[in-house]
PDB file of C-alpha atoms and ligand atoms in Angstrom:
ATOM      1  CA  UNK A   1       0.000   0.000   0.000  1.00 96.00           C
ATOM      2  CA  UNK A   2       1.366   3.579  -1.076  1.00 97.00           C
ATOM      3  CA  UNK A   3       0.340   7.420   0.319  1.00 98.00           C
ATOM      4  CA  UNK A   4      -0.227   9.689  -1.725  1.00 98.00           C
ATOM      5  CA  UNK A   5      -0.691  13.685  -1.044  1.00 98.00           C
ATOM      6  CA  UNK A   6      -1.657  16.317  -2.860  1.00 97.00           C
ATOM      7  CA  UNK A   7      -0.282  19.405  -1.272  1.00 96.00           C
ATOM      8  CA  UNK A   8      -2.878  22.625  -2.396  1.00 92.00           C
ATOM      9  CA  UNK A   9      -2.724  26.237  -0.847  1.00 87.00           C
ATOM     10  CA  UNK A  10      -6.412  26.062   0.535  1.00 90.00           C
ATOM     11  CA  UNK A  11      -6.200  21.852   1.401  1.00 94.00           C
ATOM     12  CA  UNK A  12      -4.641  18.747   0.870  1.00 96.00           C
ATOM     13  CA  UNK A  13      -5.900  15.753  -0.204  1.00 98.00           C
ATOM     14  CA  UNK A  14      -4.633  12.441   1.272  1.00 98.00           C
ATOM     15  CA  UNK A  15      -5.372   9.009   0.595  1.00 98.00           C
ATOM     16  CA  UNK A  16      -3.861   5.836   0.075  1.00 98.00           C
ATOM     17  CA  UNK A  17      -3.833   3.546  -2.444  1.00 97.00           C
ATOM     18  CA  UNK A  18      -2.301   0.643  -4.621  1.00 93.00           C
ATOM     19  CA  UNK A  19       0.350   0.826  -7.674  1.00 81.00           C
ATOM     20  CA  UNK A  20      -2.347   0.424  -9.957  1.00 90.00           C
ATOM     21  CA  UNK A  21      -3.584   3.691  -9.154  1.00 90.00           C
ATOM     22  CA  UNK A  22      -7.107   2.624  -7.164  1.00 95.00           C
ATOM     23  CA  UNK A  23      -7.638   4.712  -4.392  1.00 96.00           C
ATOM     24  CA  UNK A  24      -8.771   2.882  -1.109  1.00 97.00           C
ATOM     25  CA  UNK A  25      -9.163   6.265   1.003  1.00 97.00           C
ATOM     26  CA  UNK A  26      -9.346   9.637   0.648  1.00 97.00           C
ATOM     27  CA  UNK A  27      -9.788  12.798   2.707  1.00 98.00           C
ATOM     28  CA  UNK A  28      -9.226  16.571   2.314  1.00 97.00           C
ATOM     29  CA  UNK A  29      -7.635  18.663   5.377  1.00 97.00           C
ATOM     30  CA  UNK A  30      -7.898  22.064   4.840  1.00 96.00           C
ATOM     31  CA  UNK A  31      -4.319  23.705   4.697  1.00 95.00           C
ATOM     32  CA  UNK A  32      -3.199  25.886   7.590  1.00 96.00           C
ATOM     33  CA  UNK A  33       0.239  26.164   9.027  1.00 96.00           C
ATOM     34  CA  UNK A  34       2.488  23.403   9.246  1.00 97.00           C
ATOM     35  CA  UNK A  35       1.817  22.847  12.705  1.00 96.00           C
ATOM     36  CA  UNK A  36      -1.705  22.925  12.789  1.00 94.00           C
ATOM     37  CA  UNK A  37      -1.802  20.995   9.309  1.00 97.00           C
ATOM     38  CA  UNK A  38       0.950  18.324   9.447  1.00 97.00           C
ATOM     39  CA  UNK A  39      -0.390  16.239  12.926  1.00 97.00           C
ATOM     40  CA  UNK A  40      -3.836  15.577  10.975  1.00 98.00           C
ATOM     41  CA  UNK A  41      -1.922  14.459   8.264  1.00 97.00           C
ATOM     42  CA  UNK A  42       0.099  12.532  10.017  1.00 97.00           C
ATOM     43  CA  UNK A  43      -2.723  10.589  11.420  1.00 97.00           C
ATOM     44  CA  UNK A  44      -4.350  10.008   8.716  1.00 98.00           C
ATOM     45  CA  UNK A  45      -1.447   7.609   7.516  1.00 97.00           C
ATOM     46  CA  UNK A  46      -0.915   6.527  11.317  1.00 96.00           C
ATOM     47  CA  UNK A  47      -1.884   2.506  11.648  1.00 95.00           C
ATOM     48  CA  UNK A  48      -1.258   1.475   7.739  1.00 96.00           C
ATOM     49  CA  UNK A  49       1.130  -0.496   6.605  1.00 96.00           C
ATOM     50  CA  UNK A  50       2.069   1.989   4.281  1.00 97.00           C
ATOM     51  CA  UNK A  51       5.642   1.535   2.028  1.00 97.00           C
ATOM     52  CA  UNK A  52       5.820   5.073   0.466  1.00 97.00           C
ATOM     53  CA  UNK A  53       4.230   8.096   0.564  1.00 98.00           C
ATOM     54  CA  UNK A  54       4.300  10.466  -2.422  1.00 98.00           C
ATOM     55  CA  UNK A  55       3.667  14.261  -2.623  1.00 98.00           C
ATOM     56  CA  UNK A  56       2.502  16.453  -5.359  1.00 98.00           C
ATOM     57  CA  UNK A  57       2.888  20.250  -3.543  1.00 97.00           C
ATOM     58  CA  UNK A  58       2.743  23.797  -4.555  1.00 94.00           C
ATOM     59  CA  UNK A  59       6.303  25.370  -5.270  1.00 87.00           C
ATOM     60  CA  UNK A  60       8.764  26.205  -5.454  1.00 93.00           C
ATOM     61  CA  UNK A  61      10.303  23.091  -3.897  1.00 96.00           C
ATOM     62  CA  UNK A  62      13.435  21.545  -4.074  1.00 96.00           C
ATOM     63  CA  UNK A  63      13.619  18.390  -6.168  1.00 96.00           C
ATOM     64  CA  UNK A  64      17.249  17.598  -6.156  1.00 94.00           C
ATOM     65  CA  UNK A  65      17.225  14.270  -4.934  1.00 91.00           C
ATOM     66  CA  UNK A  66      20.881  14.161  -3.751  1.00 90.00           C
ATOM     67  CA  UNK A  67      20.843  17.442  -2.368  1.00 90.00           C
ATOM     68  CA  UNK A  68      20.192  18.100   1.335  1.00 92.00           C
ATOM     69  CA  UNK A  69      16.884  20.155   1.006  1.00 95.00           C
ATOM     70  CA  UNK A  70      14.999  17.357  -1.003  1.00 95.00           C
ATOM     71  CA  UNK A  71      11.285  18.162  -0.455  1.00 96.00           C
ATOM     72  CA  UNK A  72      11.373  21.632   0.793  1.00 97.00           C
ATOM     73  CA  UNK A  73       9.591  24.507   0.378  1.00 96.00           C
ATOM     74  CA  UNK A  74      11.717  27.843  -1.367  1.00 94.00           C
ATOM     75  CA  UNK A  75      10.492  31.533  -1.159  1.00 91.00           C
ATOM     76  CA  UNK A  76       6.609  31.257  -1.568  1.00 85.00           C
ATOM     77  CA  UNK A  77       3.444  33.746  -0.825  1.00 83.00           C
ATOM     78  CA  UNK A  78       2.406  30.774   1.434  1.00 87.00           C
ATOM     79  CA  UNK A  79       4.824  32.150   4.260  1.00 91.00           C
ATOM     80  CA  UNK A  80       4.013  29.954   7.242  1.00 95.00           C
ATOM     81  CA  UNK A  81       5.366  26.925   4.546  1.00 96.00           C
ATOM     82  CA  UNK A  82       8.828  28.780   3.496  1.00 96.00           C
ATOM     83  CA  UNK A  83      11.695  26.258   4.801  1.00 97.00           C
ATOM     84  CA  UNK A  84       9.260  23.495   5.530  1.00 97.00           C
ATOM     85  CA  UNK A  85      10.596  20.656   4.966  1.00 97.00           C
ATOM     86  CA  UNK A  86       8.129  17.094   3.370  1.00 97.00           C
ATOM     87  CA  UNK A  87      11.498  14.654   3.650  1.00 96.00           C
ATOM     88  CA  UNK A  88      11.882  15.901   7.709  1.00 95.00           C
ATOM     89  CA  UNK A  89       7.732  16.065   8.389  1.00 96.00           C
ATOM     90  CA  UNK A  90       7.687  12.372   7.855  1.00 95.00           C
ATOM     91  CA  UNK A  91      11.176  11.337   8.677  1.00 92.00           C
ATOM     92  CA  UNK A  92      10.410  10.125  12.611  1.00 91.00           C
ATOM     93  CA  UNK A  93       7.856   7.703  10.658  1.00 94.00           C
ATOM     94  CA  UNK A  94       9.980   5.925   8.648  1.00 95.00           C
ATOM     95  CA  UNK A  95       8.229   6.022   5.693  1.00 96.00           C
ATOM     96  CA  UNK A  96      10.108   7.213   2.806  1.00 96.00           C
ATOM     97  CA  UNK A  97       8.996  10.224   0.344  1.00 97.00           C
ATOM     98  CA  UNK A  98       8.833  11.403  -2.985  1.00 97.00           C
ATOM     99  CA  UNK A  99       8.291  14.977  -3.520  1.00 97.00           C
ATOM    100  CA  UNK A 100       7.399  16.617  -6.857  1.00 97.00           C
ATOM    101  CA  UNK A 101       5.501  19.760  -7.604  1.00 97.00           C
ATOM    102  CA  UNK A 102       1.402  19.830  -7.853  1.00 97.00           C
ATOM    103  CA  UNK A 103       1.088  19.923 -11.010  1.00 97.00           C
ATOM    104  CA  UNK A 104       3.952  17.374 -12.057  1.00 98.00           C
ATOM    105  CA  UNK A 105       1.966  14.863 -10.442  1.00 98.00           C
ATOM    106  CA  UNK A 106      -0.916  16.026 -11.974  1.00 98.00           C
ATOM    107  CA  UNK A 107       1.114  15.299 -15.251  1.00 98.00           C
ATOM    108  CA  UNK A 108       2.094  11.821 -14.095  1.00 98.00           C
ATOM    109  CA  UNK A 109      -1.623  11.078 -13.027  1.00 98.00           C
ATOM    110  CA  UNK A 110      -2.427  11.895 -16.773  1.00 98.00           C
ATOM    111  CA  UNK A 111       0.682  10.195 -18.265  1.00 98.00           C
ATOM    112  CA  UNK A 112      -0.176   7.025 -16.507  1.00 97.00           C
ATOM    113  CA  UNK A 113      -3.440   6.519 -15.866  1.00 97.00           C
ATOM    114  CA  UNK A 114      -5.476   9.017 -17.929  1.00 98.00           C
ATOM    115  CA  UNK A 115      -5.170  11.069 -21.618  1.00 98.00           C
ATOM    116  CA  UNK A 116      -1.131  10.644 -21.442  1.00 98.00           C
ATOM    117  CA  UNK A 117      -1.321   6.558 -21.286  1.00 97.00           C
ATOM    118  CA  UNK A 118       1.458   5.025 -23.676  1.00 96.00           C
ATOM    119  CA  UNK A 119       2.881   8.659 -24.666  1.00 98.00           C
ATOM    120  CA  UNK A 120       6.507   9.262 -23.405  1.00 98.00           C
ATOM    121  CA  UNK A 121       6.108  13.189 -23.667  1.00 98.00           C
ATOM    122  CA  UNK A 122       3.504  15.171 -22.529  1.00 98.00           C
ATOM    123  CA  UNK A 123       2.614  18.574 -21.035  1.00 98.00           C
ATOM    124  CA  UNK A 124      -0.139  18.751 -18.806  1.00 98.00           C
ATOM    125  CA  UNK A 125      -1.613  22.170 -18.520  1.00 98.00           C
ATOM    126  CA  UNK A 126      -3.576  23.184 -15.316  1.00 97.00           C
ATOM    127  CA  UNK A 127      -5.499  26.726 -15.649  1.00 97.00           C
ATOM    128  CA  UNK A 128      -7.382  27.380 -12.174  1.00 95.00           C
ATOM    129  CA  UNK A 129      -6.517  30.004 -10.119  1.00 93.00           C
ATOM    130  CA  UNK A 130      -2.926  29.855 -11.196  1.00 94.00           C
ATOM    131  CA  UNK A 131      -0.987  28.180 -14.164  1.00 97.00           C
ATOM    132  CA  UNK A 132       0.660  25.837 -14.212  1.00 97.00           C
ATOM    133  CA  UNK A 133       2.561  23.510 -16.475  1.00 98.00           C
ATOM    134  CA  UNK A 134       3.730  19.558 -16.151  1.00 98.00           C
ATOM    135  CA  UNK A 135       6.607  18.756 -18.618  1.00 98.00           C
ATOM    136  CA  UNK A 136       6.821  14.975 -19.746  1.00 98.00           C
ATOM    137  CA  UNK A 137       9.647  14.558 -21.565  1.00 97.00           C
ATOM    138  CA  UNK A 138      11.309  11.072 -22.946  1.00 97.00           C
ATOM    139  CA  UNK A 139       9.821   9.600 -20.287  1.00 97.00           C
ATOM    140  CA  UNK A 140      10.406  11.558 -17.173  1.00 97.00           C
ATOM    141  CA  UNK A 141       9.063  14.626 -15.033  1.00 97.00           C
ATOM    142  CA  UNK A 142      11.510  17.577 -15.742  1.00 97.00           C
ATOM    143  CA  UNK A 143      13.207  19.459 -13.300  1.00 96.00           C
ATOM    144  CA  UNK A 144      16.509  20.596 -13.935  1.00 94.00           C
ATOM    145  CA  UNK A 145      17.400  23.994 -11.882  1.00 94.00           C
ATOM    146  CA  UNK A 146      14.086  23.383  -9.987  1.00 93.00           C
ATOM    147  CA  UNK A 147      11.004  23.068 -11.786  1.00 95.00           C
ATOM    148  CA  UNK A 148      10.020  24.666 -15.017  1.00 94.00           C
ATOM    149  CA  UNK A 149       7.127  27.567 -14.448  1.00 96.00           C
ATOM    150  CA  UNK A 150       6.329  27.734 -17.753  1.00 97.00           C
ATOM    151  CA  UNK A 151       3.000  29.492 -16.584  1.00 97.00           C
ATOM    152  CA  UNK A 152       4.871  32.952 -15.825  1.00 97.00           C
ATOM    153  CA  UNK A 153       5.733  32.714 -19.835  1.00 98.00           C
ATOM    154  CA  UNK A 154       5.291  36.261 -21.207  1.00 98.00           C
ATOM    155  CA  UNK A 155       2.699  36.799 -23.534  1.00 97.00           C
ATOM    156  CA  UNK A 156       1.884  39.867 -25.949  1.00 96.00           C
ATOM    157  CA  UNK A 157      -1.105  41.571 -24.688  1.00 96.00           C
ATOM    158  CA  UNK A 158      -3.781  41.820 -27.163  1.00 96.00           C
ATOM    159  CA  UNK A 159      -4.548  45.319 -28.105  1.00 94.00           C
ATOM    160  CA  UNK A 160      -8.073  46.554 -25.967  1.00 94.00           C
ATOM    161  CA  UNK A 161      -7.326  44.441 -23.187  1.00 96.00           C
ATOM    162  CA  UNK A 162      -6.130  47.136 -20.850  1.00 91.00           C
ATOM    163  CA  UNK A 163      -6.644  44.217 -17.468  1.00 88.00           C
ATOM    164  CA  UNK A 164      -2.909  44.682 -15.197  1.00 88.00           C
ATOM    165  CA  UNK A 165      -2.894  41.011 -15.079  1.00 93.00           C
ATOM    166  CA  UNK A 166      -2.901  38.934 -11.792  1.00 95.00           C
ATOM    167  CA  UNK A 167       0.682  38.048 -11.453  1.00 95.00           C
ATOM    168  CA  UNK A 168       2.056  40.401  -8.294  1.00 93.00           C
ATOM    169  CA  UNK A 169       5.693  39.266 -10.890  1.00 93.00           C
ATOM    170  CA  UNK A 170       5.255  40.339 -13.793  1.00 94.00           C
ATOM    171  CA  UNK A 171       2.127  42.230 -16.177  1.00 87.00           C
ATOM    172  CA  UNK A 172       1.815  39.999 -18.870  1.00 96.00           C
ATOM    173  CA  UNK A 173       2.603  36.541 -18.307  1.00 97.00           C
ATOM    174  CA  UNK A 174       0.229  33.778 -18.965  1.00 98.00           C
ATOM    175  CA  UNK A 175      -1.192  33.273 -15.184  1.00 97.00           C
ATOM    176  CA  UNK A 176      -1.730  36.798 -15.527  1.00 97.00           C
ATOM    177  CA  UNK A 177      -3.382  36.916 -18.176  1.00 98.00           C
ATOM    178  CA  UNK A 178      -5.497  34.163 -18.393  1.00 98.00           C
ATOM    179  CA  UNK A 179      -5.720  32.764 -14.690  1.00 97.00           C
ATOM    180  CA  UNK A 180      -9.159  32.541 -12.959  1.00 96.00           C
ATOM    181  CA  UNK A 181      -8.069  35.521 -10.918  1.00 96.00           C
ATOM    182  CA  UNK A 182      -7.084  37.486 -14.025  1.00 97.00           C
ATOM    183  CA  UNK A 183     -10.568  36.226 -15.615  1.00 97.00           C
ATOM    184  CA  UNK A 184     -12.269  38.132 -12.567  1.00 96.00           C
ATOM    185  CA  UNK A 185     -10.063  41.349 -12.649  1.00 96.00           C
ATOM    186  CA  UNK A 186     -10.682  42.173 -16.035  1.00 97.00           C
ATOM    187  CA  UNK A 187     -14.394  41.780 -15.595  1.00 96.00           C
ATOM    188  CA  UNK A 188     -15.571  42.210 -11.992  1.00 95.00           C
ATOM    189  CA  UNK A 189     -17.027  38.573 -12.119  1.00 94.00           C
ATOM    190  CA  UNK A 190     -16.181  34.852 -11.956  1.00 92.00           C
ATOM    191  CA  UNK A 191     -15.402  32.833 -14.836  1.00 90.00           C
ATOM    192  CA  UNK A 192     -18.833  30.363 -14.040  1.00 90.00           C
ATOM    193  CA  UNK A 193     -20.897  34.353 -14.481  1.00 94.00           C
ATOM    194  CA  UNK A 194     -19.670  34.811 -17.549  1.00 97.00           C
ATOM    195  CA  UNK A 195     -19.998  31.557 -19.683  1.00 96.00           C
ATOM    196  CA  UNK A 196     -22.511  32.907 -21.904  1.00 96.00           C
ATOM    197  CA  UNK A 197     -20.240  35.629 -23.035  1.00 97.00           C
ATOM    198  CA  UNK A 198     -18.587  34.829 -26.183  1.00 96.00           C
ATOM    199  CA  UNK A 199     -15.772  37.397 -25.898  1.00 96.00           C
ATOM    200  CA  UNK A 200     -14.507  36.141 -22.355  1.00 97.00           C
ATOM    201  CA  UNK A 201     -13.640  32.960 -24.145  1.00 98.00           C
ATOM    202  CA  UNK A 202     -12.718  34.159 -27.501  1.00 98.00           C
ATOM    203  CA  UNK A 203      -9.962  35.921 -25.361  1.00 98.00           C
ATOM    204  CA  UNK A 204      -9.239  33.362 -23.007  1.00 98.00           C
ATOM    205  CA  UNK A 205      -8.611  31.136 -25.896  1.00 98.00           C
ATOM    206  CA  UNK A 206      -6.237  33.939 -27.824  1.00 98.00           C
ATOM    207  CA  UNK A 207      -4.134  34.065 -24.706  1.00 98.00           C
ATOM    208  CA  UNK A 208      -4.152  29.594 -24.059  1.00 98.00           C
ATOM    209  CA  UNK A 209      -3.364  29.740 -27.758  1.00 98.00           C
ATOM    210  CA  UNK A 210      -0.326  31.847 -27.624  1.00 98.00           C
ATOM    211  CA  UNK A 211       1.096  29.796 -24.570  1.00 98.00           C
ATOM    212  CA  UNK A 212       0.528  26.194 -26.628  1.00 98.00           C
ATOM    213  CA  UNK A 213       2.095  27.242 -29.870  1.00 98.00           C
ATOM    214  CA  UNK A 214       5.160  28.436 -27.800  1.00 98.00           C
ATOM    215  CA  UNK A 215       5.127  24.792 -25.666  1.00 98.00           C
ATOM    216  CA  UNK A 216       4.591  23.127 -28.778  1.00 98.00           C
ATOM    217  CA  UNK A 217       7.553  24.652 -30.142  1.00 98.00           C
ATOM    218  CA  UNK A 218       9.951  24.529 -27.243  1.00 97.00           C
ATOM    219  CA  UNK A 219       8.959  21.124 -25.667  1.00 97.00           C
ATOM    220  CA  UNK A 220       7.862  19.101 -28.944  1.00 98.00           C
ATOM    221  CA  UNK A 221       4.726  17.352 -27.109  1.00 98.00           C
ATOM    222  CA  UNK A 222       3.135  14.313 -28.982  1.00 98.00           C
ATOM    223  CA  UNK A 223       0.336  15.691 -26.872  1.00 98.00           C
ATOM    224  CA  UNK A 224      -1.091  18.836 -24.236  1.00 98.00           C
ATOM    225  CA  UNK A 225      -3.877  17.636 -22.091  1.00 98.00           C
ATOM    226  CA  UNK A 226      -5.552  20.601 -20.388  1.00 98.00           C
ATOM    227  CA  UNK A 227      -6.777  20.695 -16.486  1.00 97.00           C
ATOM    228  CA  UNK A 228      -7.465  23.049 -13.796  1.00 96.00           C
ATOM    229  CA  UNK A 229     -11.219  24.916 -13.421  1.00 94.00           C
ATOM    230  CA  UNK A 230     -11.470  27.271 -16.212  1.00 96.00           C
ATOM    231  CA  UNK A 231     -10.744  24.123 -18.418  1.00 97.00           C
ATOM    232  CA  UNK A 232     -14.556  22.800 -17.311  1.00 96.00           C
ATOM    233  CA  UNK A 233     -15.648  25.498 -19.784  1.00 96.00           C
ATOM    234  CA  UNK A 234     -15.782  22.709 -22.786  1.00 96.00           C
ATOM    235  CA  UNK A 235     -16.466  25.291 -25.383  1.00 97.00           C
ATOM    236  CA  UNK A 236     -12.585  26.614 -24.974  1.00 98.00           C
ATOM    237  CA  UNK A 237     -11.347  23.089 -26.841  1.00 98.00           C
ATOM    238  CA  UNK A 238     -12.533  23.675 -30.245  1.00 98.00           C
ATOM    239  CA  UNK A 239     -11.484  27.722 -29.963  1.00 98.00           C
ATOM    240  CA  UNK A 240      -8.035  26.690 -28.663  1.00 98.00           C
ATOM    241  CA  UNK A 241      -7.216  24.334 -31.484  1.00 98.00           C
ATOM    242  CA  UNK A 242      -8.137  26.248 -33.891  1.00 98.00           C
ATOM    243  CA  UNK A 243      -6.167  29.015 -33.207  1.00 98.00           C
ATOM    244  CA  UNK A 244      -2.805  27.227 -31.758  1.00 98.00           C
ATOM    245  CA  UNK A 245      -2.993  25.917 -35.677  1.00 98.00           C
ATOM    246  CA  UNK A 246      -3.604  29.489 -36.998  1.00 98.00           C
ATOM    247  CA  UNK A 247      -0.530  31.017 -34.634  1.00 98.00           C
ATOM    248  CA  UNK A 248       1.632  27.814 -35.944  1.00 98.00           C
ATOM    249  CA  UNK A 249       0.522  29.234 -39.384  1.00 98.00           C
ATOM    250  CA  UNK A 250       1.536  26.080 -40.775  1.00 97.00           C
ATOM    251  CA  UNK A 251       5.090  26.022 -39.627  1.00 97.00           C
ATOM    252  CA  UNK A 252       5.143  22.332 -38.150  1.00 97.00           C
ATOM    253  CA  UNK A 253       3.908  19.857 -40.380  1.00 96.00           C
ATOM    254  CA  UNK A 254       3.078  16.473 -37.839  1.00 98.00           C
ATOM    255  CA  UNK A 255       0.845  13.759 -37.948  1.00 98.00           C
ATOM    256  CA  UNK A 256      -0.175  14.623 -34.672  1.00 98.00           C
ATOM    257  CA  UNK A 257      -1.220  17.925 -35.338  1.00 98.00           C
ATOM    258  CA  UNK A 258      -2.828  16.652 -37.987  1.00 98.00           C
ATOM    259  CA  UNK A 259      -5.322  15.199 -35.906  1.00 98.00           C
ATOM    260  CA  UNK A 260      -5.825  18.170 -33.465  1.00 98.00           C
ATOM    261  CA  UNK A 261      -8.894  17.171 -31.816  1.00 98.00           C
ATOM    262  CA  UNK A 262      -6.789  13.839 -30.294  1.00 98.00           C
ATOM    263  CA  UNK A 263      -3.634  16.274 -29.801  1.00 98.00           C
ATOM    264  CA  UNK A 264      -4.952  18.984 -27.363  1.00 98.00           C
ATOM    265  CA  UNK A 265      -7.319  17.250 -25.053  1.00 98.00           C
ATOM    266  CA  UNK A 266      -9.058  17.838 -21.732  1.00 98.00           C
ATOM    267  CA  UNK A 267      -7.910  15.818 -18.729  1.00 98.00           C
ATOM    268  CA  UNK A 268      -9.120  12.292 -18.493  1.00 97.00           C
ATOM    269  CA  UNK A 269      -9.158  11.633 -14.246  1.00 96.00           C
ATOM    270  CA  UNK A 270     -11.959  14.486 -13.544  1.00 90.00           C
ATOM    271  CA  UNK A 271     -10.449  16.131 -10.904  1.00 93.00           C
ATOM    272  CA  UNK A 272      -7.928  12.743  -9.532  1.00 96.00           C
ATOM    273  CA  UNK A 273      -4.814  13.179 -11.309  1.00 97.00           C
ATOM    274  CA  UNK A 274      -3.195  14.733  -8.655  1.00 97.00           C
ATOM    275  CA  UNK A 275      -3.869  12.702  -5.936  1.00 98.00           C
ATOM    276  CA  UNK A 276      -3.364   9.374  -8.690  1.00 97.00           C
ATOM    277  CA  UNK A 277      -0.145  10.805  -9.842  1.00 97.00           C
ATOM    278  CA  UNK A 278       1.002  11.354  -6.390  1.00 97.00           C
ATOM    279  CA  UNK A 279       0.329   7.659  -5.284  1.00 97.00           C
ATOM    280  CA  UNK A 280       2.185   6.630  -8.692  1.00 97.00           C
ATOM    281  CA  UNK A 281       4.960   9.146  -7.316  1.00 97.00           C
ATOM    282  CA  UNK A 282       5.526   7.183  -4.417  1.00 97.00           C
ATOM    283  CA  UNK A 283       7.411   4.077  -6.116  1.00 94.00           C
ATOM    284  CA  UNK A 284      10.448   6.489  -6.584  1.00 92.00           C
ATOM    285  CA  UNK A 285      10.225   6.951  -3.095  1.00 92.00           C
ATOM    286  CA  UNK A 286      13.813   6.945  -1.740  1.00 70.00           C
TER     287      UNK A 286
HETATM  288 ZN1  LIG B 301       3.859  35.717 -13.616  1.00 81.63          ZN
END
């Protein structure tokens, strides 16, 4: 049997679960400080016979396995977490961890179990209140300085949209511009009041659009699976692939793009790829 966590800003979900991905338990603990959060985590996994544990959490967290701060948390808005440490919270326990970021395991979920199966590279898109992007590549999760954040990619603004953007970083990356958060800034509502306006989505999909045909060029995907709330807005798909082929304008010439409605997909797990990735995650468990 195998934890798995899935380490969100407002709660984590815990369960546990085989290594074929079926979940046996699950709960949600709503995310406070470490001290308040960690014991009812803790006992959650306390009586199992439980070999690994693995943990899909919000960044920016050290992967480097070798190195001495595997599993903690870097310079984030969530400042009770700064310094924690996943590899130290469970080290009195004996279990052993694997750490990767949220949305990596989301990927891995996908990759495994859901619209990724059989494909050895991937990106798996989340669009929620943040951005974020899962990289699949020849078979494994990158990481290589510490995770990509391909979400803070800078985008050109499309002329009339005057919105600041959501990002506290920078104006005009993607999150910024096409976050939930940014969705609500530019128009004083949430993204579920506006579904019947055409030019939300028009827009939304301009700005997804942009951000795919620069992935596609930079990571070569054989496919992008899309996640995250504002992706529950089905009508985006069709919009989306359309115009990532119009900004290609032709330029790649694939099989796979060929066939664009199996190429850029919605997520397959509804909601579980995190937590399913996660549990996956936990066989590298060290
Ligand atoms: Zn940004």
């Amino acid at each position: 049997m195998y934890g798995a966590i899935e380490a969100g800003g407002t709660k984590m979900v815990v369960a546990l679960g085989d290594d074929n991905g079926q979940l046996f338990k699950k709960d949600r603990i709503p995310t406070g400080t470490p001290s308040d959060t960690i014991p009812k985590i803790l006992e959650f996994f306390e009586g199992n016979d439980i070999e690994a544990i693995g943990i899909g959490a919000f960044g920016p967290v050290c992967l480097d396995k070798n190195g001495s701060d595997y599993g903690r948390i870097g310079k984030s808005p969530k400042l009770p977490w700064v310094g924690f440490s996943w590899k130290e919270a469970f080290e009195k326990t004996g279990i052993p961890v694997a750490v990767d970021t949220d949305v990596n395991a989301a990927c891995l979920g996908e990759v495994i179990y859901g619209n990724g199966k059989g494909l050895g590279d991937v990106i798996y898109i989340t669009i929620g209140t943040g951005i974020g992007v899962g990289v699949y590549c020849e078979g494994n999760l990158l990481h290589g300085m510490l995770h990509p954040e391909a979400g803070h990619i800078l985008l050109p603004v499309r002329e009339g949209d005057v919105t600041e953007g959501s990002c506290p970083y920078h104006k005009n990356c993607f999150e910024g511009l096409a976050s939930g958060p940014a969705i609500k800034i530019r128009y004083g509502r949430e993204a579920f009041e506006l579904i019947d306006r055409d030019e939300v989505w028009e827009l939304e999909a301009d700005y997804i659009s942009k951000a795919l045909m620069q992935y596609i060029c930079c990571y070569s995907p054989k496919r992008i699976i899309l996640g995250g709330g504002v992706m529950n807005v089905e009508k985006l798909f069709p919009m989306i692939r359309r115009k990532t082929l119009e900004y290609l304008n032709g330029y790649l010439d694939t099989a796979e793009l060929g066939d664009i409605d199996n190429y850029i997909v919605p997520a397959l797990l509804d909601g579980e790829q995190g937590i399913k990735g996660a549990l996956f995650l936990a066989r590298s468990a060290r």
